[in-house]
C-alpha angles and dihedrals in degrees: 000000000000091000090054091053091050090048091051093049091048091052092051091049091049092050091048092051091046092050091049091049091049091056108033119186122264114255123219118187120196124214090253090059098256114140128211123198120203138072135322105231101181142315140210132195089274108038150002127239106212128178106217119202088224107030103031120221113000131174113216128183115238089238089069095049121090100174141000126182132181135172091206123095122252139182115233113205114200117236114270095012114140110204105218105122139039088252090060091048088055090062092062113098119217132191144080117322138229112178123187134160094353094310125113119211114196122197107198095188146280114337094013125107123246117261126210132205134169121243090238092058093054123099099182141349114204137166111275092233090053090048093053091046091052091059090059116107107228123222123249097274097038130100099016112155134187145077128297114200134185140169137185135195130181131181123182117181134092083323118045121203139165130186133184126183131178140169138176137178113192128181129186111188121181112234099020095199116094092216091067124071110257117249104180142343135201123201128191123184124182130176126173135175124180127173138162132186122194123189131167114267090003129105115253114264114213136184118193126162139138138177125201128176131174126190135182120197125195114192125225092180136354091285109019123072145162117237144193121205139192126178135177127198131185118179120173090183091061096040089248113144095182138341116192122192125187123178149155127207145113139288139200128206100220095178129024126161140120093285106039148006131200124190126189118198142180133182143177105235148185114220126195117194123191116183121189110277094004136099121259116272119212116210134187109211149125137258118219116184149159129205123197130187128181133181109220129195120286092030094292115151127204124198127183135172138179127192129186119190117190118184112217099195094047107029095190093058097077122136142172146175139210130196141176137176143179125208117199118194116233108168127356105307095348118097147150122262133200117184142159137199124195118191126191129194117180096200111039120158118279112284096030128103121239096232137055127184124202123193119190132187128173151118116298136204116203117213114234 
């Protein structure tokens, strides 16, 4: 019996050693002679993201790297190449890498000649499996990203009250990787706040508002795109039963990097306003907006947007909204969210204010 146990342990050890030998670690050598063992995650023309077995993820400029070797296969995207056609995909070189003195040697496979590129002529280096996955067209409910937040409050005593708040900001970009040229993007924003207070011999006090907007972007280049928008607003506090806005226009990504993005947009729009007890009003106007996102330290994310809506056929019927939110990670995909939405209507019904402010806090779950 004991001999069988030893034989089994020996077999496991042998298989572990064999598996390790079949997939040796990548080796990165710095110009000062220090060596790091681990895994090449990705690289750009300026730096390398390397997962060291000892130090974890480290970003190292190419100027400090003397040599890097890997037995795994990678895709090397030339600098400035926009991958939109099969011809562009054919310019991407794939194979195992040997990098030395700012030159990249790519071995495509048996029977194929070695290819050489300079580090300066490289846009991105990514794992071949990740590259092939990025070319996949996701289905309708795949690859959505963003936080979903919600909060509840109940009081039952002499005074009864109930409050519900919720917010979400979802983005579906195709492809999702920043080293590929964007093709299209879908954005969905939803904010709701509902509250009711009951007290003996006192009229009921109610808060009820929501904001929904949906946008579809179709890219002409890496930064310019056509877009279609639809938004819906209900605001009991402003006497607004429903405002519908539909528009088409163009957008420009003014800033896009690993830390932040800024989009500027403009549309020609049709706006339908329905105030409580009044007939619908049809407006011809525009929607001018900006959307900003920033990744802060410790995994904190900040989102902000501003929208201005002038009406050209009734100049007094302009409106707008502004929102901002911070999501703080707590555990894995669970976090804490603080957000606000301010809505302005210049021509509400008599007796209503022009402005409403919504503040939302709650627990969030971030989609992978």
